[in-house]
């Protein structure tokens, strides 16, 4: 859900100027989606990894996190995680 929202809201306009960078650099960052990819990594993955590295095992030392871990593993095992791509294809038509 976070990645879908970032993709919907993170598209750059054709006349975007970021930090007064030159046009070839803007084409690489904005045209190829590298800037959007970095935003997704920072918002979706990096913050939880930093939190887990500082809390270590205390991060999962309760029943709610145990349930969350098992539920996430179940979703990954069934393949429901990849159904998002089907929704993306349907909405792009």
mmCIF file of N, CA and C in Angstrom:
data_model
loop_
_atom_site.group_PDB
_atom_site.id
_atom_site.type_symbol
_atom_site.label_atom_id
_atom_site.label_comp_id
_atom_site.label_asym_id
_atom_site.label_seq_id
_atom_site.Cartn_x
_atom_site.Cartn_y
_atom_site.Cartn_z
ATOM 1 N N UNK A 1 0.827 -1.192 0.000
ATOM 2 C CA UNK A 1 0.000 0.000 0.000
ATOM 3 C C UNK A 1 0.873 1.258 0.000
ATOM 4 N N UNK A 2 1.941 1.229 0.774
ATOM 5 C CA UNK A 2 2.825 2.397 0.834
ATOM 6 C C UNK A 2 3.466 2.639 -0.527
ATOM 7 N N UNK A 3 3.895 1.574 -1.189
ATOM 8 C CA UNK A 3 4.552 1.719 -2.485
ATOM 9 C C UNK A 3 3.575 2.228 -3.533
ATOM 10 N N UNK A 4 2.336 1.748 -3.499
ATOM 11 C CA UNK A 4 1.325 2.210 -4.452
ATOM 12 C C UNK A 4 1.038 3.694 -4.260
ATOM 13 N N UNK A 5 0.902 4.126 -3.026
ATOM 14 C CA UNK A 5 0.635 5.539 -2.750
ATOM 15 C C UNK A 5 1.818 6.402 -3.173
ATOM 16 N N UNK A 6 3.034 5.938 -2.911
ATOM 17 C CA UNK A 6 4.217 6.702 -3.312
ATOM 18 C C UNK A 6 4.284 6.806 -4.832
ATOM 19 N N UNK A 7 3.963 5.718 -5.542
ATOM 20 C CA UNK A 7 3.969 5.762 -7.006
ATOM 21 C C UNK A 7 2.911 6.719 -7.543
ATOM 22 N N UNK A 8 1.744 6.754 -6.909
ATOM 23 C CA UNK A 8 0.691 7.657 -7.361
ATOM 24 C C UNK A 8 1.037 9.119 -7.092
ATOM 25 N N UNK A 9 1.646 9.386 -5.946
ATOM 26 C CA UNK A 9 1.916 10.768 -5.553
ATOM 27 C C UNK A 9 3.300 11.253 -5.939
ATOM 28 N N UNK A 10 4.188 10.359 -6.338
ATOM 29 C CA UNK A 10 5.577 10.740 -6.545
ATOM 30 C C UNK A 10 5.972 11.029 -7.964
ATOM 31 N N UNK A 11 5.039 11.012 -8.896
ATOM 32 C CA UNK A 11 5.390 11.285 -10.286
ATOM 33 C C UNK A 11 5.799 12.731 -10.493
ATOM 34 N N UNK A 12 6.841 12.924 -11.280
ATOM 35 C CA UNK A 12 7.344 14.280 -11.528
ATOM 36 C C UNK A 12 6.686 14.872 -12.770
ATOM 37 N N UNK A 13 6.499 16.181 -12.773
ATOM 38 C CA UNK A 13 5.979 16.858 -13.954
ATOM 39 C C UNK A 13 7.103 17.051 -14.967
ATOM 40 N N UNK A 14 6.753 17.395 -16.176
ATOM 41 C CA UNK A 14 7.772 17.511 -17.224
ATOM 42 C C UNK A 14 8.713 18.698 -17.011
ATOM 43 N N UNK A 15 8.246 19.735 -16.326
ATOM 44 C CA UNK A 15 9.086 20.928 -16.118
ATOM 45 C C UNK A 15 9.619 21.020 -14.680
ATOM 46 N N UNK A 16 9.828 19.890 -14.034
ATOM 47 C CA UNK A 16 10.289 19.884 -12.641
ATOM 48 C C UNK A 16 11.748 20.328 -12.556
ATOM 49 N N UNK A 17 12.053 21.191 -11.608
ATOM 50 C CA UNK A 17 13.416 21.637 -11.317
ATOM 51 C C UNK A 17 13.718 21.274 -9.875
ATOM 52 N N UNK A 18 14.699 20.420 -9.657
ATOM 53 C CA UNK A 18 15.058 19.984 -8.314
ATOM 54 C C UNK A 18 16.464 20.473 -8.009
ATOM 55 N N UNK A 19 16.590 21.313 -7.013
ATOM 56 C CA UNK A 19 17.883 21.819 -6.528
ATOM 57 C C UNK A 19 18.738 22.438 -7.629
ATOM 58 N N UNK A 20 18.128 22.940 -8.679
ATOM 59 C CA UNK A 20 18.820 23.557 -9.811
ATOM 60 C C UNK A 20 19.864 22.638 -10.430
ATOM 61 N N UNK A 21 19.550 21.350 -10.510
ATOM 62 C CA UNK A 21 20.449 20.390 -11.140
ATOM 63 C C UNK A 21 20.321 20.491 -12.655
ATOM 64 N N UNK A 22 21.339 20.013 -13.363
ATOM 65 C CA UNK A 22 21.314 20.067 -14.823
ATOM 66 C C UNK A 22 20.289 19.066 -15.371
ATOM 67 N N UNK A 23 19.903 19.273 -16.612
ATOM 68 C CA UNK A 23 18.860 18.462 -17.226
ATOM 69 C C UNK A 23 19.240 16.975 -17.364
ATOM 70 N N UNK A 24 20.478 16.625 -17.732
ATOM 71 C CA UNK A 24 20.802 15.184 -17.793
ATOM 72 C C UNK A 24 20.683 14.467 -16.441
ATOM 73 N N UNK A 25 21.065 15.154 -15.380
ATOM 74 C CA UNK A 25 20.948 14.552 -14.051
ATOM 75 C C UNK A 25 19.481 14.395 -13.668
ATOM 76 N N UNK A 26 18.661 15.392 -14.010
ATOM 77 C CA UNK A 26 17.225 15.293 -13.739
ATOM 78 C C UNK A 26 16.587 14.162 -14.539
ATOM 79 N N UNK A 27 17.048 13.967 -15.764
ATOM 80 C CA UNK A 27 16.509 12.867 -16.565
ATOM 81 C C UNK A 27 16.830 11.520 -15.934
ATOM 82 N N UNK A 28 18.024 11.391 -15.374
ATOM 83 C CA UNK A 28 18.401 10.131 -14.731
ATOM 84 C C UNK A 28 17.588 9.925 -13.453
ATOM 85 N N UNK A 29 17.505 10.953 -12.626
ATOM 86 C CA UNK A 29 16.819 10.805 -11.339
ATOM 87 C C UNK A 29 15.307 10.705 -11.488
ATOM 88 N N UNK A 30 14.705 11.626 -12.213
ATOM 89 C CA UNK A 30 13.252 11.680 -12.296
ATOM 90 C C UNK A 30 12.691 10.844 -13.434
ATOM 91 N N UNK A 31 13.391 10.806 -14.561
ATOM 92 C CA UNK A 31 12.884 10.072 -15.708
ATOM 93 C C UNK A 31 12.935 8.573 -15.538
ATOM 94 N N UNK A 32 13.974 8.074 -14.894
ATOM 95 C CA UNK A 32 14.105 6.622 -14.739
ATOM 96 C C UNK A 32 13.445 6.111 -13.469
ATOM 97 N N UNK A 33 13.091 6.990 -12.551
ATOM 98 C CA UNK A 33 12.431 6.564 -11.322
ATOM 99 C C UNK A 33 13.369 6.281 -10.171
ATOM 100 N N UNK A 34 14.637 6.661 -10.311
ATOM 101 C CA UNK A 34 15.593 6.402 -9.227
ATOM 102 C C UNK A 34 15.234 7.208 -7.977
ATOM 103 N N UNK A 35 14.797 8.435 -8.148
ATOM 104 C CA UNK A 35 14.420 9.250 -6.990
ATOM 105 C C UNK A 35 13.220 8.644 -6.273
ATOM 106 N N UNK A 36 12.262 8.140 -7.033
ATOM 107 C CA UNK A 36 11.089 7.509 -6.436
ATOM 108 C C UNK A 36 11.460 6.206 -5.735
ATOM 109 N N UNK A 37 12.410 5.485 -6.311
ATOM 110 C CA UNK A 37 12.883 4.246 -5.693
ATOM 111 C C UNK A 37 13.578 4.540 -4.361
ATOM 112 N N UNK A 38 14.393 5.575 -4.330
ATOM 113 C CA UNK A 38 15.075 5.936 -3.089
ATOM 114 C C UNK A 38 14.074 6.387 -2.023
ATOM 115 N N UNK A 39 13.037 7.113 -2.428
ATOM 116 C CA UNK A 39 11.996 7.524 -1.479
ATOM 117 C C UNK A 39 11.294 6.307 -0.902
ATOM 118 N N UNK A 40 10.991 5.339 -1.744
ATOM 119 C CA UNK A 40 10.332 4.114 -1.285
ATOM 120 C C UNK A 40 11.215 3.348 -0.314
ATOM 121 N N UNK A 41 12.503 3.283 -0.603
ATOM 122 C CA UNK A 41 13.424 2.569 0.286
ATOM 123 C C UNK A 41 13.497 3.252 1.642
ATOM 124 N N UNK A 42 13.598 4.568 1.638
ATOM 125 C CA UNK A 42 13.731 5.289 2.906
ATOM 126 C C UNK A 42 12.450 5.179 3.721
ATOM 127 N N UNK A 43 11.280 5.373 3.090
ATOM 128 C CA UNK A 43 10.030 5.335 3.836
ATOM 129 C C UNK A 43 9.611 3.920 4.205
ATOM 130 N N UNK A 44 9.829 2.964 3.314
ATOM 131 C CA UNK A 44 9.292 1.638 3.536
ATOM 132 C C UNK A 44 10.203 0.658 4.221
ATOM 133 N N UNK A 45 11.507 0.804 4.075
ATOM 134 C CA UNK A 45 12.409 -0.219 4.589
ATOM 135 C C UNK A 45 13.418 0.303 5.595
ATOM 136 N N UNK A 46 14.016 1.427 5.306
ATOM 137 C CA UNK A 46 15.135 1.879 6.122
ATOM 138 C C UNK A 46 14.731 2.200 7.550
ATOM 139 N N UNK A 47 13.574 2.820 7.739
ATOM 140 C CA UNK A 47 13.161 3.188 9.100
ATOM 141 C C UNK A 47 12.898 1.959 9.954
ATOM 142 N N UNK A 48 12.270 0.929 9.391
ATOM 143 C CA UNK A 48 12.025 -0.284 10.186
ATOM 144 C C UNK A 48 13.327 -1.026 10.477
ATOM 145 N N UNK A 49 14.285 -0.992 9.552
ATOM 146 C CA UNK A 49 15.567 -1.645 9.803
ATOM 147 C C UNK A 49 16.361 -0.928 10.885
ATOM 148 N N UNK A 50 16.316 0.396 10.890
ATOM 149 C CA UNK A 50 17.012 1.146 11.941
ATOM 150 C C UNK A 50 16.360 0.875 13.288
ATOM 151 N N UNK A 51 15.027 0.834 13.313
ATOM 152 C CA UNK A 51 14.316 0.537 14.551
ATOM 153 C C UNK A 51 14.665 -0.860 15.055
ATOM 154 N N UNK A 52 14.712 -1.828 14.170
ATOM 155 C CA UNK A 52 15.040 -3.196 14.570
ATOM 156 C C UNK A 52 16.495 -3.320 15.013
ATOM 157 N N UNK A 53 17.385 -2.521 14.439
ATOM 158 C CA UNK A 53 18.793 -2.627 14.835
ATOM 159 C C UNK A 53 19.030 -2.017 16.213
ATOM 160 N N UNK A 54 18.252 -1.013 16.589
ATOM 161 C CA UNK A 54 18.436 -0.420 17.916
ATOM 162 C C UNK A 54 17.695 -1.208 18.989
ATOM 163 N N UNK A 55 16.553 -1.787 18.628
ATOM 164 C CA UNK A 55 15.769 -2.534 19.624
ATOM 165 C C UNK A 55 16.170 -4.000 19.696
ATOM 166 N N UNK A 56 16.782 -4.511 18.641
ATOM 167 C CA UNK A 56 17.202 -5.904 18.535
ATOM 168 C C UNK A 56 16.044 -6.847 18.856
ATOM 169 N N UNK A 57 16.187 -7.758 19.798
ATOM 170 C CA UNK A 57 15.153 -8.760 20.050
ATOM 171 C C UNK A 57 13.955 -8.202 20.806
ATOM 172 N N UNK A 58 14.101 -7.081 21.471
ATOM 173 C CA UNK A 58 12.956 -6.479 22.150
ATOM 174 C C UNK A 58 11.885 -6.051 21.166
ATOM 175 N N UNK A 59 12.259 -5.890 19.917
ATOM 176 C CA UNK A 59 11.317 -5.480 18.883
ATOM 177 C C UNK A 59 10.253 -6.555 18.658
ATOM 178 N N UNK A 60 10.601 -7.831 18.810
ATOM 179 C CA UNK A 60 9.651 -8.917 18.566
ATOM 180 C C UNK A 60 9.366 -9.719 19.828
ATOM 181 N N UNK A 61 9.605 -9.145 20.968
ATOM 182 C CA UNK A 61 9.462 -9.874 22.225
ATOM 183 C C UNK A 61 8.079 -9.681 22.837
ATOM 184 N N UNK A 62 7.033 -9.742 22.017
ATOM 185 C CA UNK A 62 5.674 -9.716 22.533
ATOM 186 C C UNK A 62 4.774 -10.493 21.577
ATOM 187 N N UNK A 63 3.563 -10.798 22.025
ATOM 188 C CA UNK A 63 2.678 -11.656 21.236
ATOM 189 C C UNK A 63 2.144 -10.949 19.991
ATOM 190 N N UNK A 64 2.003 -9.626 20.041
ATOM 191 C CA UNK A 64 1.523 -8.908 18.861
ATOM 192 C C UNK A 64 2.523 -9.019 17.714
ATOM 193 N N UNK A 65 3.799 -8.850 18.005
ATOM 194 C CA UNK A 65 4.801 -8.958 16.945
ATOM 195 C C UNK A 65 4.959 -10.398 16.474
ATOM 196 N N UNK A 66 4.765 -11.361 17.367
ATOM 197 C CA UNK A 66 4.799 -12.761 16.958
ATOM 198 C C UNK A 66 3.655 -13.052 15.982
ATOM 199 N N UNK A 67 2.444 -12.544 16.308
ATOM 200 C CA UNK A 67 1.315 -12.693 15.402
ATOM 201 C C UNK A 67 1.579 -11.994 14.071
ATOM 202 N N UNK A 68 2.128 -10.790 14.125
ATOM 203 C CA UNK A 68 2.430 -10.043 12.900
ATOM 204 C C UNK A 68 3.439 -10.783 12.041
ATOM 205 N N UNK A 69 4.445 -11.370 12.672
ATOM 206 C CA UNK A 69 5.451 -12.120 11.910
ATOM 207 C C UNK A 69 4.845 -13.343 11.243
ATOM 208 N N UNK A 70 4.032 -14.099 11.986
ATOM 209 C CA UNK A 70 3.402 -15.276 11.404
ATOM 210 C C UNK A 70 2.407 -14.906 10.308
ATOM 211 N N UNK A 71 1.671 -13.810 10.507
ATOM 212 C CA UNK A 71 0.716 -13.357 9.490
ATOM 213 C C UNK A 71 1.458 -12.927 8.220
ATOM 214 N N UNK A 72 2.568 -12.231 8.372
ATOM 215 C CA UNK A 72 3.366 -11.819 7.215
ATOM 216 C C UNK A 72 3.942 -13.025 6.487
ATOM 217 N N UNK A 73 4.405 -14.000 7.225
ATOM 218 C CA UNK A 73 4.915 -15.219 6.601
ATOM 219 C C UNK A 73 3.812 -15.972 5.864
ATOM 220 N N UNK A 74 2.594 -15.975 6.410
ATOM 221 C CA UNK A 74 1.467 -16.620 5.740
ATOM 222 C C UNK A 74 1.137 -15.924 4.424
ATOM 223 N N UNK A 75 1.108 -14.595 4.441
ATOM 224 C CA UNK A 75 0.822 -13.846 3.214
ATOM 225 C C UNK A 75 1.902 -14.104 2.175
ATOM 226 N N UNK A 76 3.149 -14.151 2.599
ATOM 227 C CA UNK A 76 4.246 -14.428 1.672
ATOM 228 C C UNK A 76 4.152 -15.855 1.128
ATOM 229 N N UNK A 77 3.777 -16.813 1.971
ATOM 230 C CA UNK A 77 3.682 -18.212 1.559
ATOM 231 C C UNK A 77 2.558 -18.421 0.546
ATOM 232 N N UNK A 78 1.422 -17.764 0.735
ATOM 233 C CA UNK A 78 0.281 -17.964 -0.164
ATOM 234 C C UNK A 78 0.433 -17.225 -1.483
ATOM 235 N N UNK A 79 1.291 -16.239 -1.560
ATOM 236 C CA UNK A 79 1.469 -15.488 -2.792
ATOM 237 C C UNK A 79 0.535 -14.294 -2.915
ATOM 238 N N UNK A 80 -0.216 -13.987 -1.873
ATOM 239 C CA UNK A 80 -1.130 -12.839 -1.921
ATOM 240 C C UNK A 80 -0.386 -11.521 -2.072
ATOM 241 N N UNK A 81 0.862 -11.516 -1.663
ATOM 242 C CA UNK A 81 1.653 -10.296 -1.750
ATOM 243 C C UNK A 81 1.800 -9.835 -3.192
ATOM 244 N N UNK A 82 1.896 -10.785 -4.118
ATOM 245 C CA UNK A 82 2.115 -10.444 -5.520
ATOM 246 C C UNK A 82 0.822 -10.144 -6.265
ATOM 247 N N UNK A 83 -0.316 -10.242 -5.600
ATOM 248 C CA UNK A 83 -1.574 -9.878 -6.249
ATOM 249 C C UNK A 83 -1.675 -8.365 -6.450
ATOM 250 N N UNK A 84 -0.824 -7.614 -5.806
ATOM 251 C CA UNK A 84 -0.801 -6.158 -5.989
ATOM 252 C C UNK A 84 -0.465 -5.812 -7.439
ATOM 253 N N UNK A 85 0.391 -6.614 -8.062
ATOM 254 C CA UNK A 85 0.751 -6.365 -9.455
ATOM 255 C C UNK A 85 -0.461 -6.540 -10.366
ATOM 256 N N UNK A 86 -1.332 -7.499 -10.062
ATOM 257 C CA UNK A 86 -2.555 -7.677 -10.830
ATOM 258 C C UNK A 86 -3.465 -6.460 -10.683
ATOM 259 N N UNK A 87 -3.579 -5.933 -9.470
ATOM 260 C CA UNK A 87 -4.385 -4.717 -9.248
ATOM 261 C C UNK A 87 -3.792 -3.549 -10.012
ATOM 262 N N UNK A 88 -2.461 -3.444 -10.045
ATOM 263 C CA UNK A 88 -1.812 -2.373 -10.779
ATOM 264 C C UNK A 88 -2.107 -2.475 -12.283
ATOM 265 N N UNK A 89 -2.076 -3.666 -12.816
ATOM 266 C CA UNK A 89 -2.372 -3.863 -14.247
ATOM 267 C C UNK A 89 -3.826 -3.489 -14.533
ATOM 268 N N UNK A 90 -4.738 -3.876 -13.649
ATOM 269 C CA UNK A 90 -6.155 -3.553 -13.863
ATOM 270 C C UNK A 90 -6.378 -2.053 -13.850
ATOM 271 N N UNK A 91 -5.759 -1.337 -12.889
ATOM 272 C CA UNK A 91 -5.950 0.109 -12.809
ATOM 273 C C UNK A 91 -5.233 0.868 -13.928
ATOM 274 N N UNK A 92 -4.235 0.266 -14.545
ATOM 275 C CA UNK A 92 -3.517 0.961 -15.619
ATOM 276 C C UNK A 92 -4.237 0.862 -16.944
ATOM 277 N N UNK A 93 -5.267 0.039 -17.041
ATOM 278 C CA UNK A 93 -6.005 -0.110 -18.313
ATOM 279 C C UNK A 93 -6.944 1.049 -18.544
#
